[in-house]
């Protein structure tokens, strides 16, 4: 796929996901579209960034999750950006939890 085709498909996928209200449907969709290994990668990145945001040390996260410090440092750098999508998604998730 070309970069343009990838961007178009990503836009379509993002649009579809933003309109889904059924959490189980999203989970099943992710299980269909991603391999078990890819799900592991995505969820470990989500977990490490949440732990960084919660103030856990990078070394502690590396030990707990079995991840390289390089991967954790990358997540930390992404989280520190002013327009961090990671940070915004975590905020959305945490705000959802407080409303329940």
Tab-separated table of N, CA and C in Angstrom:
chain	number	residue	atom	x	y	z
A	1	UNK	N	0.836	-1.188	0.000
A	1	UNK	CA	0.000	0.000	0.000
A	1	UNK	C	0.877	1.247	0.000
A	2	UNK	N	0.409	2.256	-0.672
A	2	UNK	CA	1.121	3.532	-0.671
A	2	UNK	C	0.788	4.285	0.616
A	3	UNK	N	1.572	5.325	0.911
A	3	UNK	CA	1.285	6.145	2.085
A	3	UNK	C	-0.113	6.746	2.000
A	4	UNK	N	-0.506	7.168	0.814
A	4	UNK	CA	-1.839	7.744	0.631
A	4	UNK	C	-2.921	6.712	0.936
A	5	UNK	N	-2.757	5.507	0.422
A	5	UNK	CA	-3.736	4.445	0.672
A	5	UNK	C	-3.810	4.104	2.163
A	6	UNK	N	-2.653	4.084	2.805
A	6	UNK	CA	-2.608	3.812	4.245
A	6	UNK	C	-3.361	4.900	5.006
A	7	UNK	N	-3.111	6.162	4.642
A	7	UNK	CA	-3.780	7.271	5.327
A	7	UNK	C	-5.290	7.255	5.110
A	8	UNK	N	-5.714	6.906	3.910
A	8	UNK	CA	-7.154	6.815	3.629
A	8	UNK	C	-7.782	5.701	4.470
A	9	UNK	N	-7.140	4.548	4.492
A	9	UNK	CA	-7.664	3.420	5.271
A	9	UNK	C	-7.667	3.739	6.766
A	10	UNK	N	-6.624	4.408	7.251
A	10	UNK	CA	-6.557	4.789	8.662
A	10	UNK	C	-7.676	5.767	9.001
A	11	UNK	N	-7.951	6.685	8.091
A	11	UNK	CA	-9.047	7.633	8.296
A	11	UNK	C	-10.389	6.901	8.363
A	12	UNK	N	-10.593	5.954	7.461
A	12	UNK	CA	-11.840	5.177	7.460
A	12	UNK	C	-11.996	4.397	8.768
A	13	UNK	N	-10.919	3.742	9.178
A	13	UNK	CA	-10.935	2.952	10.405
A	13	UNK	C	-11.199	3.839	11.618
A	14	UNK	N	-10.517	4.974	11.683
A	14	UNK	CA	-10.710	5.906	12.800
A	14	UNK	C	-12.145	6.403	12.851
A	15	UNK	N	-12.701	6.708	11.698
A	15	UNK	CA	-14.090	7.171	11.633
A	15	UNK	C	-15.039	6.091	12.139
A	16	UNK	N	-14.842	4.877	11.687
A	16	UNK	CA	-15.709	3.778	12.134
A	16	UNK	C	-15.616	3.597	13.650
A	17	UNK	N	-14.396	3.591	14.188
A	17	UNK	CA	-14.211	3.363	15.623
A	17	UNK	C	-14.804	4.479	16.473
A	18	UNK	N	-14.760	5.719	15.986
A	18	UNK	CA	-15.307	6.820	16.782
A	18	UNK	C	-16.826	6.769	16.880
A	19	UNK	N	-17.463	5.988	16.033
A	19	UNK	CA	-18.922	5.913	16.047
A	19	UNK	C	-19.466	4.658	16.735
A	20	UNK	N	-18.598	3.814	17.227
A	20	UNK	CA	-19.032	2.580	17.886
A	20	UNK	C	-19.267	2.854	19.371
A	21	UNK	N	-20.414	2.472	19.854
A	21	UNK	CA	-20.745	2.641	21.276
A	21	UNK	C	-20.634	1.315	22.042
A	22	UNK	N	-20.428	0.232	21.323
A	22	UNK	CA	-20.415	-1.112	21.899
A	22	UNK	C	-18.969	-1.571	22.121
A	23	UNK	N	-18.543	-1.578	23.401
A	23	UNK	CA	-17.175	-1.958	23.742
A	23	UNK	C	-16.846	-3.377	23.283
A	24	UNK	N	-17.780	-4.299	23.433
A	24	UNK	CA	-17.536	-5.689	23.016
A	24	UNK	C	-17.311	-5.785	21.512
A	25	UNK	N	-18.029	-4.989	20.743
A	25	UNK	CA	-17.834	-4.972	19.294
A	25	UNK	C	-16.424	-4.503	18.949
A	26	UNK	N	-15.952	-3.463	19.616
A	26	UNK	CA	-14.591	-2.969	19.366
A	26	UNK	C	-13.575	-4.041	19.727
A	27	UNK	N	-13.759	-4.691	20.876
A	27	UNK	CA	-12.837	-5.746	21.288
A	27	UNK	C	-12.814	-6.885	20.277
A	28	UNK	N	-13.975	-7.315	19.838
A	28	UNK	CA	-14.040	-8.404	18.857
A	28	UNK	C	-13.425	-7.982	17.525
A	29	UNK	N	-13.669	-6.748	17.125
A	29	UNK	CA	-13.074	-6.238	15.894
A	29	UNK	C	-11.548	-6.253	15.989
A	30	UNK	N	-11.011	-5.771	17.113
A	30	UNK	CA	-9.555	-5.757	17.284
A	30	UNK	C	-8.985	-7.173	17.265
A	31	UNK	N	-9.702	-8.116	17.865
A	31	UNK	CA	-9.256	-9.511	17.849
A	31	UNK	C	-9.289	-10.096	16.438
A	32	UNK	N	-10.209	-9.609	15.610
A	32	UNK	CA	-10.300	-10.085	14.222
A	32	UNK	C	-9.210	-9.486	13.338
A	33	UNK	N	-8.926	-8.217	13.549
A	33	UNK	CA	-8.028	-7.505	12.636
A	33	UNK	C	-6.552	-7.625	13.042
A	34	UNK	N	-6.299	-7.903	14.329
A	34	UNK	CA	-4.927	-8.001	14.822
A	34	UNK	C	-4.601	-9.439	15.222
A	35	UNK	N	-3.338	-9.806	15.064
A	35	UNK	CA	-2.894	-11.111	15.555
A	35	UNK	C	-2.756	-11.046	17.074
A	36	UNK	N	-2.638	-12.191	17.701
A	36	UNK	CA	-2.431	-12.240	19.145
A	36	UNK	C	-1.183	-11.463	19.529
A	37	UNK	N	-0.134	-11.593	18.737
A	37	UNK	CA	1.113	-10.875	18.987
A	37	UNK	C	0.919	-9.364	18.875
A	38	UNK	N	0.176	-8.936	17.862
A	38	UNK	CA	-0.080	-7.501	17.675
A	38	UNK	C	-0.928	-6.939	18.817
A	39	UNK	N	-1.896	-7.710	19.278
A	39	UNK	CA	-2.699	-7.291	20.426
A	39	UNK	C	-1.802	-7.142	21.648
A	40	UNK	N	-0.883	-8.080	21.827
A	40	UNK	CA	0.071	-7.992	22.931
A	40	UNK	C	0.920	-6.738	22.852
A	41	UNK	N	1.373	-6.392	21.655
A	41	UNK	CA	2.179	-5.178	21.460
A	41	UNK	C	1.377	-3.925	21.796
A	42	UNK	N	0.176	-3.842	21.264
A	42	UNK	CA	-0.662	-2.658	21.483
A	42	UNK	C	-1.010	-2.514	22.965
A	43	UNK	N	-1.421	-3.603	23.594
A	43	UNK	CA	-1.828	-3.520	24.998
A	43	UNK	C	-0.644	-3.271	25.925
A	44	UNK	N	0.536	-3.784	25.588
A	44	UNK	CA	1.700	-3.503	26.431
A	44	UNK	C	2.102	-2.034	26.321
A	45	UNK	N	1.976	-1.449	25.139
A	45	UNK	CA	2.282	-0.017	24.981
A	45	UNK	C	1.282	0.832	25.753
A	46	UNK	N	0.003	0.471	25.676
A	46	UNK	CA	-1.022	1.184	26.430
A	46	UNK	C	-0.724	1.099	27.929
A	47	UNK	N	-0.409	-0.102	28.404
A	47	UNK	CA	-0.138	-0.316	29.823
A	47	UNK	C	1.086	0.462	30.275
A	48	UNK	N	2.153	0.443	29.480
A	48	UNK	CA	3.363	1.148	29.901
A	48	UNK	C	3.138	2.652	29.957
A	49	UNK	N	2.392	3.206	29.010
A	49	UNK	CA	2.144	4.649	29.017
A	49	UNK	C	1.236	5.032	30.189
A	50	UNK	N	0.252	4.209	30.501
A	50	UNK	CA	-0.594	4.481	31.677
A	50	UNK	C	0.239	4.460	32.950
A	51	UNK	N	1.164	3.508	33.038
A	51	UNK	CA	2.007	3.426	34.236
A	51	UNK	C	2.961	4.615	34.330
A	52	UNK	N	3.492	5.051	33.195
A	52	UNK	CA	4.342	6.248	33.197
A	52	UNK	C	3.530	7.432	33.702
A	53	UNK	N	2.335	7.585	33.185
A	53	UNK	CA	1.469	8.704	33.583
A	53	UNK	C	1.126	8.628	35.063
A	54	UNK	N	1.019	7.417	35.602
A	54	UNK	CA	0.732	7.231	37.029
A	54	UNK	C	1.951	7.489	37.908
A	55	UNK	N	3.116	7.741	37.277
A	55	UNK	CA	4.315	8.082	38.032
A	55	UNK	C	5.234	6.923	38.359
A	56	UNK	N	4.999	5.755	37.804
A	56	UNK	CA	5.892	4.627	38.052
A	56	UNK	C	7.221	4.847	37.333
A	57	UNK	N	8.276	4.284	37.875
A	57	UNK	CA	9.595	4.443	37.268
A	57	UNK	C	9.714	3.581	36.017
A	58	UNK	N	10.558	4.047	35.100
A	58	UNK	CA	10.774	3.291	33.870
A	58	UNK	C	11.380	1.928	34.170
A	59	UNK	N	12.306	1.880	35.102
A	59	UNK	CA	12.932	0.592	35.445
A	59	UNK	C	11.915	-0.374	36.059
A	60	UNK	N	11.036	0.141	36.893
A	60	UNK	CA	9.992	-0.695	37.488
A	60	UNK	C	9.041	-1.242	36.437
A	61	UNK	N	8.681	-0.382	35.484
A	61	UNK	CA	7.798	-0.807	34.399
A	61	UNK	C	8.489	-1.869	33.553
A	62	UNK	N	9.770	-1.641	33.250
A	62	UNK	CA	10.537	-2.604	32.447
A	62	UNK	C	10.554	-3.967	33.131
A	63	UNK	N	10.774	-3.953	34.437
A	63	UNK	CA	10.828	-5.210	35.190
A	63	UNK	C	9.457	-5.892	35.219
A	64	UNK	N	8.415	-5.124	35.520
A	64	UNK	CA	7.064	-5.688	35.636
A	64	UNK	C	6.530	-6.237	34.315
A	65	UNK	N	6.774	-5.497	33.222
A	65	UNK	CA	6.184	-5.865	31.932
A	65	UNK	C	7.142	-6.611	31.008
A	66	UNK	N	8.413	-6.703	31.409
A	66	UNK	CA	9.391	-7.385	30.569
A	66	UNK	C	9.680	-6.639	29.276
A	67	UNK	N	9.646	-5.306	29.340
A	67	UNK	CA	9.892	-4.476	28.158
A	67	UNK	C	11.254	-3.817	28.244
A	68	UNK	N	11.788	-3.445	27.092
A	68	UNK	CA	13.077	-2.766	27.063
A	68	UNK	C	12.920	-1.324	27.525
A	69	UNK	N	13.983	-0.790	28.126
A	69	UNK	CA	13.967	0.613	28.528
A	69	UNK	C	13.806	1.519	27.318
A	70	UNK	N	14.313	1.094	26.168
A	70	UNK	CA	14.186	1.870	24.931
A	70	UNK	C	12.715	2.067	24.575
A	71	UNK	N	11.931	1.010	24.644
A	71	UNK	CA	10.500	1.089	24.317
A	71	UNK	C	9.773	1.978	25.331
A	72	UNK	N	10.154	1.856	26.585
A	72	UNK	CA	9.522	2.652	27.631
A	72	UNK	C	9.897	4.123	27.490
A	73	UNK	N	11.160	4.390	27.154
A	73	UNK	CA	11.603	5.768	26.933
A	73	UNK	C	10.841	6.393	25.775
A	74	UNK	N	10.620	5.633	24.721
A	74	UNK	CA	9.849	6.137	23.579
A	74	UNK	C	8.438	6.506	24.021
A	75	UNK	N	7.812	5.651	24.799
A	75	UNK	CA	6.473	5.941	25.310
A	75	UNK	C	6.459	7.174	26.194
A	76	UNK	N	7.494	7.318	27.008
A	76	UNK	CA	7.604	8.479	27.885
A	76	UNK	C	7.738	9.767	27.081
A	77	UNK	N	8.557	9.725	26.032
A	77	UNK	CA	8.729	10.901	25.171
A	77	UNK	C	7.425	11.269	24.475
A	78	UNK	N	6.704	10.268	24.003
A	78	UNK	CA	5.415	10.526	23.347
A	78	UNK	C	4.427	11.152	24.329
A	79	UNK	N	4.427	10.669	25.543
A	79	UNK	CA	3.504	11.165	26.558
A	79	UNK	C	3.807	12.610	26.941
A	80	UNK	N	5.079	13.012	26.878
A	80	UNK	CA	5.492	14.366	27.267
A	80	UNK	C	5.202	15.420	26.205
A	81	UNK	N	4.891	15.004	24.991
A	81	UNK	CA	4.594	15.969	23.933
A	81	UNK	C	3.343	16.771	24.295
A	82	UNK	N	3.348	18.053	23.915
A	82	UNK	CA	2.200	18.919	24.208
A	82	UNK	C	0.904	18.380	23.620
A	83	UNK	N	0.981	17.839	22.429
A	83	UNK	CA	-0.215	17.337	21.746
A	83	UNK	C	-0.260	15.808	21.747
A	84	UNK	N	0.146	15.216	22.863
A	84	UNK	CA	0.263	13.762	22.962
A	84	UNK	C	-1.080	13.054	22.799
A	85	UNK	N	-1.180	12.256	21.753
A	85	UNK	CA	-2.383	11.441	21.561
A	85	UNK	C	-2.494	10.398	22.671
A	86	UNK	N	-1.339	9.868	23.112
A	86	UNK	CA	-1.344	8.920	24.230
A	86	UNK	C	-1.990	9.563	25.453
A	87	UNK	N	-1.498	10.748	25.800
A	87	UNK	CA	-2.016	11.449	26.974
A	87	UNK	C	-3.496	11.745	26.864
A	88	UNK	N	-3.904	12.183	25.692
A	88	UNK	CA	-5.313	12.508	25.484
A	88	UNK	C	-6.196	11.266	25.591
A	89	UNK	N	-5.742	10.159	25.029
A	89	UNK	CA	-6.530	8.923	25.107
A	89	UNK	C	-6.619	8.415	26.547
A	90	UNK	N	-5.540	8.531	27.298
A	90	UNK	CA	-5.578	8.119	28.704
A	90	UNK	C	-6.541	9.012	29.477
A	91	UNK	N	-6.497	10.320	29.206
A	91	UNK	CA	-7.430	11.242	29.860
A	91	UNK	C	-8.878	10.879	29.538
A	92	UNK	N	-9.154	10.572	28.286
A	92	UNK	CA	-10.511	10.174	27.885
A	92	UNK	C	-10.933	8.927	28.658
A	93	UNK	N	-10.035	7.947	28.735
A	93	UNK	CA	-10.336	6.709	29.457
A	93	UNK	C	-10.591	6.995	30.940
A	94	UNK	N	-9.708	7.784	31.563
A	94	UNK	CA	-9.850	8.074	32.991
A	94	UNK	C	-11.109	8.894	33.271
A	95	UNK	N	-11.435	9.831	32.397
A	95	UNK	CA	-12.667	10.610	32.563
A	95	UNK	C	-13.895	9.720	32.452
A	96	UNK	N	-13.833	8.739	31.567
A	96	UNK	CA	-14.938	7.782	31.422
A	96	UNK	C	-15.117	6.983	32.716
A	97	UNK	N	-13.991	6.588	33.334
A	97	UNK	CA	-14.067	5.807	34.573
A	97	UNK	C	-14.709	6.606	35.694
A	98	UNK	N	-14.387	7.897	35.782
A	98	UNK	CA	-14.928	8.710	36.871
A	98	UNK	C	-16.416	8.985	36.695
A	99	UNK	N	-16.922	8.850	35.477
A	99	UNK	CA	-18.344	9.078	35.217
A	99	UNK	C	-19.193	7.850	35.519
A	100	UNK	N	-18.545	6.707	35.741
A	100	UNK	CA	-19.300	5.471	36.000
A	100	UNK	C	-19.667	5.357	37.456
